[in-house]
Amino acid sequence: MHRLLAPLLLLLVALASVAGGAVWFIQRDRQSLVEQFGRDRQAQLEEAASGVARSLEDLGDNLRFASELLAQPGSAGDHHNELRALLEAVGQYRAIAVLGPDGEERLFLVDHKSRHLPRDAVHPPALVDTARLALTAPVGHVIPSHPIEGPASSGWMRVFAIRIDSDTPGGGGAVAILVDTEPLFAPLRMVTVEEHTRLLLLGAHGTPAPMSDPALASWHRRLEEPAGSLVPGLRTLVARMRAGAAGTLRLNEAEATRLGLGPADAVATFRPLRMRGEASWSVATVSSTSALRSHERTLVLRLSLAALLIAVFLVAFGTYVVLANRRAVALQESLRHAARFAHLHEKTQKILDHIPTGILALDREGRISAVNQALRARLAATAVGSTLPEAFPSAPAAAVQRLAAMVLAARDQGAVRSLHGEPLSLFNEKDQFNVHAVPLEHGDGEASTLLVLEDLSNVRMLEDQLLRAEKLATVGVLAAGVAHEIGTPLGIIRGHAEYMLQKVGGVEHPQGRGLNAIVTQIDRVSRIIRQLLDLSRLQPARAGVVALPTVVRGLQELLDVEAERRHVHFELDVPERLPSLAADADQLQQVLLNLTLNACDACSAGGHVRLSASSCVAGDAQAVEIRVQDDGRGIAPEHLHQVFDPFFTTKKRGQGTGLGLSVVAQIVRNHGGQVGVESEPGRGTVVTLRWPVAAASGWEERHAV
């Protein structure tokens, strides 16, 4: 018994020595662990801050680029256009102001996304004040402002200004940009994903940015107060940050607790964020080492317990190690499979979200459990969890019933069910879809069937455009051949006919009517040839600033005469204060003349034709809506989609060529406008144009000349 006890005691002593040595080694090595912890946090901060530094350098480069542009010879309009391109190219820029050497504002622009904001939000006093500070700064030196305060400001808006070289032809000046800096510093958020890590971001003037941890920002404001003596480490950290230094700093447990990091030492890492060598911002992370302490204590406890278990239950412990190892392998394999599954799920979700075809996932009860991005924007926010009739409330009941029947048949038969090119009108009357109901072999209760909706609207639109292009190509070939082969002989025949008409004494002569008919018909053929050439060789629009009332007044006398000749009442309603149009005046006049004469032709004696105009919005841009309305015979519904096709006409044979509306549609589209037609047989027709207005000149875009 004693022989067995002695080795056992020796074993226990040896194990106790090993455990004690391990604890001593861990305590001795704790400093190196903390240093490694600081290096890891420094590397993490460097990685996040490098992107921010590049963004700040890009901002500085853009300011220098703008000052160099303004320093070059050029008109105020050229400088306006160049700065407008810079403003719209960078999403964080909200406004640009240019000051002359006298400190007076010469140019101010607002990006299109901020035009709806109040003037105070896009033209704060700091914009001009910072630009005036830049007038006295060295050339190339960027001057940042304090954070812009105000009810409409988030604390991220700042102004950056730079001086324009005074030796330039313009005499110098300064340019300032109002910038939303939040996206520039967004990469820094990645360093705060850990629970015990706090961020402190000091602006160019040494004040904490909104991204800073509230507790650190609060203590920063109290550093100059008596309470600042409670956090000497933070005071040292802020001083080094303001000096533009980089490195690490250790804070003791008491100070870390006051800063809200828990009862453990903390490690601060900091570095500046520079704009071309100028220290403008400084960022720091303060991380608690509580994880290291917890790890250390856990390790000591485990080593002590292991020594005890080895001494008492050596065999049992060996068995436990083997079983634990097997469990660890199994768990690792499970984790690997789970990670793989999560990766595949994420990849599948991204693929489904980024394909242009709409996809719905339906559960076994026929309710929608998921919607991809292509359909999410077209369905109501409450679509997930609803049935098909609830998801498509404006669709005909028969169309929704067909979809539900397809889903049920696909799930019951275990095979894909499809519809091709069906006019289901799910969102509007002209919708056509290829529909596929796909059963999932291993579907769970949340997704047992996929409903794929392939919208054919773009395909139909491309087919129409291709057909129109083919028609126009045919018109071009035909027009060129006709003009070459027929134009010259017709001119000769007309000349001889006019000569003979003069010789016989005019239309009073028995042969005069025939000769006059020859001249009239030749003129008609020439007009047709000219219309063909106009359609096939329509020149790009040279848009200028055109006042619609002026163009209409120029046509009014001719339109009144034509209306009187056709015994039609003509009404004009074009306000004088309409916005000016971006148009070629001659082509705009041609469009209005064609539409009005067509309306007169469609009316019988005593009919009414009305030309009106009003302001409207087309998409996101301002436009003018022009309407030509008549109460004539109208157009049959089956012909409405053909009215803008070449050679299509509802007039009698010999009264029209079918080219007028084709030319109108081309001119309107070349100007970036829209044209549409509504008609009802026996009730009349309305042709609607939406014409873009010329660039507005207001307070958001002005410059001194």
XYZ file of C-alpha atoms in Angstrom:
705
model
C 0.000 0.000 0.000
C 2.809 2.380 0.894
C 4.600 1.498 -2.319
C 1.517 2.530 -4.241
C 1.012 5.703 -2.228
C 4.566 7.017 -2.696
C 4.488 7.039 -6.483
C 1.023 8.533 -6.334
C 2.243 11.334 -4.070
C 5.223 11.906 -6.347
C 2.853 12.069 -9.277
C 0.653 14.571 -7.486
C 3.687 16.705 -6.572
C 4.950 16.580 -10.113
C 1.555 17.536 -11.507
C 1.241 20.347 -8.961
C 4.671 21.607 -10.008
C 3.639 21.496 -13.636
C 0.405 23.381 -12.884
C 2.261 25.975 -10.794
C 4.878 26.413 -13.493
C 2.172 26.840 -16.091
C 0.465 29.515 -13.997
C 3.773 31.349 -13.463
C 4.558 31.139 -17.165
C 1.120 32.532 -18.070
C 1.486 35.444 -15.656
C 4.984 36.223 -16.901
C 3.864 36.081 -20.503
C 0.808 38.249 -19.906
C 2.687 41.418 -20.918
C 3.667 39.925 -24.270
C 0.058 38.867 -24.804
C -1.123 42.408 -24.175
C 1.503 43.743 -26.578
C 0.402 41.261 -29.223
C -3.196 42.269 -28.522
C -2.224 45.906 -29.166
C -0.416 45.023 -32.406
C -3.465 43.127 -33.632
C -5.728 46.078 -32.865
C -3.250 48.437 -34.543
C -3.248 46.317 -37.682
C -7.025 46.188 -37.683
C -7.206 49.979 -37.313
C -4.613 50.492 -40.060
C -6.642 48.345 -42.443
C -9.870 50.272 -41.821
C -8.217 53.696 -41.730
C -6.269 53.240 -44.978
C -9.503 53.374 -46.973
C -10.601 56.503 -45.105
C -7.245 58.161 -45.724
C -7.543 57.428 -49.438
C -11.029 58.962 -49.461
C -9.700 62.115 -47.761
C -6.826 62.293 -50.250
C -9.318 61.935 -53.097
C -11.334 64.804 -51.604
C -8.227 66.968 -51.462
C -7.276 65.999 -55.029
C -10.782 66.903 -56.221
C -10.512 70.336 -54.569
C -7.132 70.933 -56.167
C -8.512 69.741 -59.481
C -11.438 72.179 -59.172
C -9.105 75.069 -58.351
C -6.918 74.202 -61.356
C -9.994 74.090 -63.604
C -11.096 77.526 -62.395
C -7.566 78.820 -62.869
C -7.645 77.910 -66.561
C -8.878 80.434 -69.148
C -12.525 79.891 -70.032
C -16.002 81.336 -69.859
C -18.177 81.260 -66.798
C -20.392 78.735 -68.590
C -17.430 76.392 -69.153
C -16.469 76.560 -65.481
C -20.102 76.011 -64.496
C -20.350 72.843 -66.625
C -17.030 71.455 -65.373
C -17.981 71.960 -61.721
C -21.449 70.527 -62.349
C -19.808 67.330 -63.714
C -17.613 67.087 -60.580
C -20.599 67.693 -58.269
C -22.784 65.034 -59.879
C -19.911 62.493 -60.149
C -19.247 62.270 -56.380
C -22.265 61.237 -54.320
C -21.016 62.810 -51.053
C -20.763 66.335 -52.516
C -23.869 68.458 -51.857
C -22.924 71.942 -53.096
C -20.027 73.937 -54.592
C -19.393 77.664 -54.135
C -16.763 79.775 -55.943
C -15.620 83.121 -54.528
C -13.704 85.827 -56.309
C -10.535 87.411 -54.906
C -12.749 90.061 -53.306
C -14.533 87.393 -51.238
C -17.849 87.738 -53.070
C -19.669 84.615 -54.253
C -19.517 84.163 -58.040
C -20.890 80.717 -58.580
C -23.027 78.312 -56.555
C -24.260 74.853 -57.546
C -26.352 72.206 -55.768
C -26.409 68.542 -56.731
C -29.701 67.227 -58.146
C -30.430 65.059 -55.058
C -30.318 68.084 -52.718
C -32.343 70.614 -54.699
C -35.476 69.850 -52.676
C -33.706 70.742 -49.407
C -34.084 74.186 -47.799
C -31.476 76.737 -48.785
C -30.053 76.772 -45.225
C -29.248 73.064 -45.545
C -27.207 73.372 -48.775
C -25.893 76.930 -48.381
C -24.883 77.287 -44.711
C -22.850 80.356 -43.654
C -19.833 78.067 -43.193
C -19.669 77.532 -46.968
C -18.721 81.142 -47.702
C -16.827 81.654 -44.392
C -14.511 78.700 -45.038
C -13.941 79.817 -48.639
C -12.952 83.265 -47.371
C -10.476 81.668 -44.922
C -8.946 79.812 -47.886
C -8.281 83.169 -49.652
C -5.478 83.822 -47.158
C -4.127 80.242 -47.109
C -1.225 78.994 -49.255
C -2.130 77.684 -52.693
C -2.946 73.948 -52.526
C -3.673 73.986 -48.766
C -7.109 72.528 -47.922
C -9.111 74.393 -45.239
C -11.776 72.286 -43.452
C -14.644 73.795 -41.456
C -16.056 72.867 -38.081
C -19.013 70.429 -38.155
C -22.055 72.293 -39.446
C -24.724 72.516 -36.759
C -28.416 72.948 -37.402
C -31.780 71.169 -37.328
C -31.219 69.686 -40.813
C -27.618 68.623 -40.117
C -26.519 65.232 -38.802
C -23.170 66.561 -37.581
C -21.334 65.009 -40.555
C -21.661 67.979 -42.943
C -18.420 69.918 -43.356
C -17.025 72.444 -45.814
C -13.625 72.036 -47.486
C -12.109 75.014 -49.307
C -8.960 75.770 -51.275
C -7.473 78.878 -52.748
C -7.287 79.508 -56.503
C -3.903 80.757 -57.724
C -4.034 84.577 -57.918
C -1.663 84.591 -60.937
C -4.332 83.065 -63.159
C -6.313 85.044 -65.781
C -9.354 85.142 -63.473
C -7.418 86.817 -60.691
C -7.680 84.006 -58.162
C -10.355 83.365 -55.585
C -11.424 80.271 -53.663
C -13.597 77.201 -54.218
C -15.510 75.418 -51.415
C -17.392 72.114 -51.388
C -20.143 71.096 -48.927
C -19.442 67.418 -48.188
C -21.374 64.705 -46.322
C -18.367 63.097 -44.621
C -20.253 60.156 -43.079
C -19.688 57.796 -46.089
C -15.968 58.715 -46.064
C -15.566 57.388 -42.518
C -17.964 54.442 -42.829
C -15.079 51.855 -43.082
C -14.133 52.713 -39.475
C -17.312 51.039 -38.216
C -15.778 47.635 -38.914
C -13.320 48.094 -36.011
C -16.161 48.404 -33.479
C -17.903 45.110 -34.216
C -16.296 43.566 -31.150
C -18.221 44.069 -27.918
C -15.419 45.617 -25.825
C -13.951 47.981 -28.445
C -14.812 51.707 -28.559
C -14.033 54.260 -31.302
C -12.911 57.870 -30.901
C -12.750 59.977 -34.091
C -11.437 63.545 -33.742
C -12.195 66.018 -36.518
C -9.804 68.504 -38.081
C -10.508 70.939 -35.223
C -10.118 68.367 -32.492
C -13.773 67.706 -31.722
C -15.303 64.195 -31.653
C -17.225 63.159 -34.757
C -20.738 61.613 -34.429
C -19.241 58.142 -35.007
C -17.334 58.371 -31.715
C -18.434 56.261 -28.734
C -20.793 58.393 -26.571
C -18.914 57.594 -23.350
C -15.519 58.535 -24.825
C -16.996 61.684 -26.376
C -18.499 62.643 -23.004
C -15.168 62.206 -21.181
C -13.418 64.130 -23.977
C -15.611 67.148 -23.264
C -14.714 66.900 -19.540
C -10.924 66.669 -20.001
C -10.410 70.344 -19.214
C -12.593 70.076 -16.126
C -11.451 68.711 -12.714
C -13.021 65.371 -13.635
C -10.426 65.059 -16.399
C -7.838 64.020 -13.809
C -9.732 60.744 -13.388
C -8.810 59.654 -16.923
C -5.129 60.608 -17.397
C -4.657 57.906 -20.010
C -7.456 59.357 -22.160
C -5.973 62.835 -21.763
C -2.609 61.549 -22.991
C -4.306 59.716 -25.853
C -6.168 62.855 -27.000
C -2.987 64.942 -26.806
C -1.111 62.478 -29.040
C -4.031 62.294 -31.454
C -4.136 66.074 -31.766
C -0.398 66.064 -32.412
C -0.932 63.707 -35.369
C 0.958 60.808 -33.781
C 0.380 57.072 -34.249
C 0.937 54.177 -31.858
C -0.543 52.326 -28.879
C -1.227 53.300 -25.260
C -2.211 51.178 -22.246
C -4.947 52.291 -19.829
C -5.216 50.825 -16.319
C -8.214 48.889 -15.011
C -9.683 51.754 -12.988
C -9.675 54.145 -15.937
C -11.038 51.484 -18.295
C -13.930 50.907 -15.864
C -14.717 54.642 -15.802
C -14.748 54.646 -19.603
C -17.345 51.848 -19.628
C -14.991 49.070 -20.804
C -15.342 46.770 -17.787
C -12.928 45.732 -15.002
C -9.777 45.044 -17.049
C -6.876 46.931 -18.550
C -7.497 48.533 -21.946
C -5.269 49.103 -24.964
C -5.685 52.230 -27.109
C -4.413 52.305 -30.696
C -4.406 55.545 -32.658
C -3.272 56.991 -35.975
C -3.843 60.175 -38.012
C -5.897 60.416 -41.205
C -4.027 62.681 -43.568
C -4.889 64.730 -46.638
C -1.707 64.907 -48.739
C 0.577 65.278 -45.723
C -1.777 67.532 -43.744
C -2.962 65.995 -40.437
C -6.712 66.613 -40.577
C -8.354 63.825 -38.562
C -7.221 61.300 -35.992
C -8.858 57.990 -35.070
C -8.374 55.735 -32.060
C -9.813 52.491 -30.760
C -9.897 51.621 -27.057
C -10.209 47.852 -26.472
C -10.641 46.034 -23.182
C -8.304 43.141 -22.394
C -11.051 41.406 -20.427
C -11.047 38.628 -22.984
C -7.342 38.011 -22.264
C -7.950 37.951 -18.511
C -10.902 35.624 -18.868
C -8.850 33.425 -21.132
C -6.000 33.432 -18.633
C -8.216 32.499 -15.697
C -9.949 29.810 -17.663
C -6.611 28.362 -18.689
C -5.290 28.296 -15.115
C -8.479 26.656 -13.868
C -8.380 24.065 -16.588
C -4.725 23.247 -15.939
C -5.350 22.804 -12.202
C -8.407 20.672 -12.808
C -6.534 18.638 -15.368
C -3.722 17.957 -12.894
C -6.206 16.832 -10.260
C -8.136 14.650 -12.692
C -4.937 13.106 -14.030
C -3.779 12.305 -10.488
C -7.068 10.683 -9.459
C -8.532 9.339 -12.664
C -5.681 8.856 -15.101
C -7.404 6.226 -17.124
C -10.746 8.006 -17.050
C -9.071 11.194 -18.150
C -7.392 9.422 -21.041
C -10.748 8.056 -22.086
C -12.246 11.519 -21.780
C -9.491 13.001 -23.964
C -10.156 10.434 -26.661
C -13.907 11.020 -26.536
C -13.460 14.792 -26.447
C -11.159 14.627 -29.442
C -13.759 12.630 -31.353
C -16.457 15.082 -30.389
C -14.250 17.976 -31.456
C -13.669 16.375 -34.864
C -17.388 15.765 -35.274
C -18.193 19.320 -34.180
C -15.595 20.751 -36.541
C -17.087 18.762 -39.392
C -20.557 19.959 -38.446
C -19.340 23.539 -38.334
C -17.696 23.117 -41.733
C -20.916 21.791 -43.209
C -22.900 24.574 -41.545
C -20.519 27.207 -42.940
C -20.760 25.621 -46.366
C -24.535 25.565 -46.157
C -24.624 29.207 -45.053
C -22.329 30.156 -47.919
C -24.490 28.332 -50.452
C -27.630 29.901 -48.995
C -26.113 33.388 -49.174
C -24.872 32.830 -52.726
C -28.260 31.502 -53.826
C -30.015 34.464 -52.233
C -27.704 36.933 -53.984
C -28.156 35.197 -57.322
C -31.945 35.244 -56.959
C -31.913 38.885 -55.879
C -29.795 40.050 -58.809
C -31.434 38.230 -61.697
C -33.983 40.364 -63.579
C -36.684 37.660 -63.490
C -39.220 37.856 -60.658
C -39.353 34.857 -58.281
C -41.853 34.099 -55.497
C -41.416 31.309 -52.946
C -44.702 29.767 -51.754
C -45.282 27.552 -48.722
C -47.542 24.503 -48.641
C -50.560 26.677 -47.851
C -50.030 28.844 -50.932
C -48.740 31.874 -49.011
C -45.726 33.876 -50.172
C -42.696 33.206 -47.978
C -40.013 35.091 -49.950
C -39.720 37.566 -52.848
C -36.586 38.384 -54.825
C -35.423 41.914 -55.650
C -36.955 42.017 -59.145
C -40.492 41.676 -57.719
C -39.971 43.315 -54.327
C -40.133 46.814 -55.818
C -43.378 46.045 -57.686
C -45.306 44.363 -54.855
C -46.657 45.843 -51.664
C -44.495 45.773 -48.540
C -46.956 43.296 -47.008
C -46.605 40.768 -49.860
C -44.597 38.298 -47.758
C -47.084 36.216 -45.797
C -50.010 36.994 -48.084
C -51.779 34.846 -50.670
C -51.512 35.383 -54.420
C -54.837 37.317 -54.667
C -53.672 39.583 -51.818
C -50.255 40.130 -53.443
C -51.799 41.099 -56.833
C -54.893 43.109 -55.830
C -55.143 44.994 -59.164
C -54.809 41.889 -61.355
C -57.891 40.207 -62.883
C -59.211 37.373 -60.727
C -58.966 34.930 -63.645
C -55.227 35.645 -64.075
C -54.488 35.084 -60.365
C -56.550 31.887 -60.384
C -54.449 30.579 -63.293
C -51.278 31.195 -61.265
C -52.714 29.460 -58.205
C -53.830 26.481 -60.322
C -50.328 26.207 -61.860
C -48.708 26.176 -58.398
C -51.114 23.501 -57.141
C -50.626 21.322 -60.243
C -46.833 21.610 -60.099
C -46.740 20.650 -56.399
C -49.157 17.733 -56.818
C -47.534 16.325 -59.974
C -43.934 17.063 -59.006
C -43.223 18.592 -62.433
C -42.670 22.109 -63.776
C -45.740 23.819 -65.195
C -45.301 26.713 -67.630
C -47.189 29.422 -69.511
C -45.487 31.285 -72.384
C -46.259 34.831 -73.470
C -49.508 35.073 -71.505
C -51.233 38.511 -71.177
C -51.875 38.156 -67.441
C -52.099 41.918 -66.646
C -50.659 41.413 -63.157
C -49.481 45.040 -62.837
C -51.039 46.819 -65.832
C -53.141 45.995 -68.896
C -50.207 45.416 -71.244
C -48.278 42.930 -69.083
C -47.134 39.718 -70.735
C -45.223 37.012 -68.889
C -43.558 33.671 -69.237
C -44.651 31.871 -66.044
C -43.086 28.743 -64.528
C -44.268 26.920 -61.396
C -41.301 24.891 -60.098
C -41.826 22.331 -57.286
C -38.928 21.896 -54.858
C -37.999 18.240 -54.355
C -36.669 18.775 -50.846
C -38.739 21.822 -50.022
C -39.616 22.538 -46.437
C -42.846 24.029 -45.142
C -41.724 27.611 -45.903
C -40.739 27.053 -49.542
C -42.335 24.166 -51.372
C -42.862 25.813 -54.788
C -41.203 28.599 -56.756
C -43.277 30.826 -59.049
C -41.076 32.404 -61.744
C -42.508 35.475 -63.540
C -40.466 36.528 -66.586
C -41.653 39.964 -67.717
C -41.676 40.203 -71.523
C -42.305 43.964 -71.650
C -38.685 44.787 -72.520
C -38.599 42.031 -75.124
C -41.755 43.385 -76.752
C -40.340 46.896 -76.639
C -37.117 45.749 -78.320
C -39.126 43.915 -80.962
C -41.122 47.091 -81.665
C -37.926 49.141 -81.865
C -36.350 46.612 -84.226
C -39.461 46.621 -86.431
C -39.454 50.419 -86.473
C -35.749 50.493 -87.329
C -36.320 48.059 -90.202
C -39.169 50.221 -91.489
C -37.032 53.345 -91.278
C -34.188 51.575 -93.081
C -36.623 50.608 -95.832
C -37.888 54.188 -95.977
C -34.318 55.445 -96.276
C -33.485 53.160 -99.195
C -36.812 53.920 -100.864
C -36.467 57.679 -100.304
C -32.948 57.776 -101.723
C -33.974 55.794 -104.807
C -37.127 57.795 -105.386
C -35.381 61.133 -104.952
C -32.644 60.121 -107.381
C -34.747 58.382 -110.023
C -37.950 60.455 -109.950
C -37.019 63.871 -108.604
C -35.116 65.137 -111.617
C -37.633 63.948 -114.280
C -40.479 65.391 -112.231
C -38.729 68.750 -112.098
C -38.310 68.757 -115.868
C -41.957 67.780 -116.445
C -43.146 70.464 -114.044
C -41.060 73.122 -115.736
C -42.452 72.223 -119.149
C -46.001 72.132 -117.789
C -45.624 75.609 -116.261
C -44.134 76.902 -119.495
C -47.010 75.526 -121.555
C -49.541 76.889 -118.991
C -48.048 80.356 -119.455
C -48.116 79.979 -123.225
C -51.817 79.077 -123.382
C -52.729 81.974 -121.091
C -53.428 80.311 -117.739
C -56.135 78.054 -116.380
C -58.851 79.877 -118.357
C -57.675 78.154 -121.511
C -59.402 74.808 -122.288
C -56.040 73.056 -121.879
C -55.053 75.133 -118.840
C -56.901 73.005 -116.306
C -55.085 69.870 -117.426
C -51.711 71.606 -117.323
C -52.488 73.052 -113.875
C -53.487 69.555 -112.670
C -50.101 68.259 -113.876
C -48.266 70.952 -111.852
C -50.430 70.299 -108.748
C -49.922 66.532 -108.817
C -46.162 66.899 -109.423
C -46.002 69.194 -106.363
C -47.870 66.524 -104.375
C -45.380 63.843 -105.439
C -42.495 66.182 -104.547
C -43.942 66.707 -101.059
C -44.186 62.948 -100.559
C -40.544 62.527 -101.647
C -39.515 65.357 -99.294
C -41.383 63.731 -96.386
C -39.660 60.430 -97.122
C -36.275 62.125 -97.096
C -37.160 64.031 -93.882
C -38.141 60.750 -92.198
C -35.032 58.832 -93.262
C -32.522 61.660 -92.764
C -33.906 63.352 -89.653
C -31.021 65.364 -88.199
C -30.126 65.213 -84.486
C -31.885 67.892 -82.493
C -29.856 71.076 -81.931
C -31.697 72.060 -78.796
C -31.756 75.655 -77.688
C -33.920 77.672 -75.336
C -37.289 78.102 -77.051
C -40.380 79.874 -75.714
C -43.433 77.820 -76.676
C -45.837 80.836 -76.763
C -43.564 82.555 -79.306
C -43.539 79.479 -81.571
C -47.325 79.142 -81.323
C -47.864 82.833 -82.153
C -45.760 82.336 -85.273
C -48.081 79.505 -86.351
C -51.363 81.021 -85.219
C -52.132 82.969 -88.394
C -51.501 79.929 -90.607
C -53.517 77.676 -88.274
C -56.435 80.136 -88.192
C -56.474 80.246 -91.998
C -56.386 76.443 -92.301
C -59.131 76.044 -89.671
C -61.322 78.573 -91.471
C -60.723 76.854 -94.818
C -61.765 73.499 -93.332
C -64.715 75.107 -91.433
C -63.271 74.013 -88.073
C -63.233 76.009 -84.823
C -59.652 76.385 -83.612
C -58.930 77.152 -79.915
C -55.550 78.069 -78.440
C -54.660 77.818 -74.707
C -50.904 78.348 -74.212
C -50.015 80.436 -71.091
C -47.288 83.038 -71.498
C -45.461 82.027 -68.290
C -44.624 78.467 -69.304
C -41.000 77.316 -68.808
C -38.828 77.556 -71.922
C -38.327 74.313 -73.853
C -35.062 72.636 -74.835
C -35.839 72.353 -78.543
C -34.919 73.072 -82.139
C -37.415 75.834 -82.967
C -37.958 74.718 -86.576
C -38.537 71.086 -85.627
C -40.882 72.094 -82.770
C -42.854 74.213 -85.251
C -42.995 71.275 -87.673
C -44.375 68.994 -84.900
C -47.115 71.446 -83.873
C -48.100 72.151 -87.486
C -48.347 68.432 -88.374
C -50.431 67.588 -85.290
C -52.795 70.543 -85.689
C -53.394 69.992 -89.412
C -53.996 66.267 -88.765
C -56.572 67.218 -86.114
C -58.289 69.587 -88.562
C -58.346 66.851 -91.223
C -59.993 64.453 -88.752
C -62.881 66.864 -88.039
C -65.942 67.403 -90.165
C -67.380 70.891 -90.763
C -68.202 72.550 -87.463
C -65.695 70.457 -85.508
C -63.364 71.745 -82.778
C -59.563 71.589 -82.464
C -57.783 72.714 -79.296
C -54.040 73.277 -78.758
C -53.130 73.626 -75.050
C -50.022 73.463 -72.859
C -49.222 73.235 -69.152
C -46.311 72.423 -66.827
C -45.856 68.829 -65.642
C -43.262 66.355 -64.368
C -41.915 63.546 -66.593
C -40.006 61.023 -64.479
C -37.819 63.112 -62.154
C -37.521 66.120 -64.477
C -39.717 69.125 -65.177
C -41.439 69.178 -68.557
C -44.211 70.911 -70.510
C -47.246 68.878 -71.573
C -48.617 69.886 -75.008
C -52.070 68.523 -75.977
C -53.687 68.644 -79.430
C -57.329 67.588 -79.063
C -60.091 67.206 -81.646
C -63.654 65.885 -81.688
C -63.297 64.176 -85.049
C -63.906 60.638 -86.175
C -61.274 59.077 -83.906
C -59.085 55.991 -84.388
C -60.091 52.374 -83.941
C -58.467 50.672 -80.893
C -56.758 48.050 -83.059
C -54.984 50.826 -85.008
C -53.758 52.926 -82.056
C -50.405 51.132 -81.795
C -49.727 51.765 -85.521
C -50.292 55.502 -85.761
C -46.568 56.356 -85.490
C -45.484 53.699 -88.030
C -44.318 54.946 -91.457
C -46.971 54.774 -94.241
C -49.822 54.018 -91.834
C -52.741 56.432 -92.248
C -56.463 56.456 -91.465
C -57.146 58.971 -94.236
C -58.687 58.018 -97.559
C -56.437 56.964 -100.454
C -54.653 59.951 -101.938
C -55.267 62.219 -98.895
C -52.296 61.213 -96.759
C -48.938 59.434 -96.901
C -48.774 58.143 -93.316
C -45.419 59.889 -92.749
C -46.432 62.971 -90.726
C -46.837 61.280 -87.331
C -43.691 59.189 -87.915
C -41.689 62.399 -88.351
C -43.392 63.866 -85.245
C -42.497 60.825 -83.104
C -38.859 60.906 -84.267
C -38.472 64.618 -83.547
C -39.998 64.300 -80.061
C -37.839 61.291 -79.128
C -34.683 62.997 -80.489
C -35.384 65.818 -78.019
C -35.762 63.362 -75.124
C -39.529 63.823 -74.963
C -42.493 61.447 -74.900
C -45.455 61.194 -77.257
C -48.723 59.344 -76.706
C -52.161 59.147 -78.298
C -55.631 58.449 -76.892
C -58.661 58.059 -79.129
C -62.199 56.777 -79.173
C -64.069 56.230 -82.449
C -66.705 58.950 -82.947
C -65.469 60.930 -79.881
C -62.159 62.337 -81.132
C -58.423 62.030 -80.515
C -55.900 63.556 -78.072
C -52.165 63.578 -78.889
C -50.023 64.363 -75.820
C -46.392 65.516 -75.909
C -44.178 65.765 -72.846
C -41.284 68.022 -73.826
C -38.276 68.619 -71.536
C -37.693 72.182 -70.413
C -34.426 74.076 -70.783
C -31.990 74.028 -67.855
C -33.444 76.114 -65.025
C -31.576 79.219 -63.883
C -32.309 79.878 -60.237
C -30.577 80.424 -56.960
C -29.181 76.896 -57.039
C -27.271 77.628 -60.285
C -26.001 81.175 -60.781
C -22.756 82.848 -61.643
C -21.361 86.313 -62.123
C -20.576 87.278 -65.698
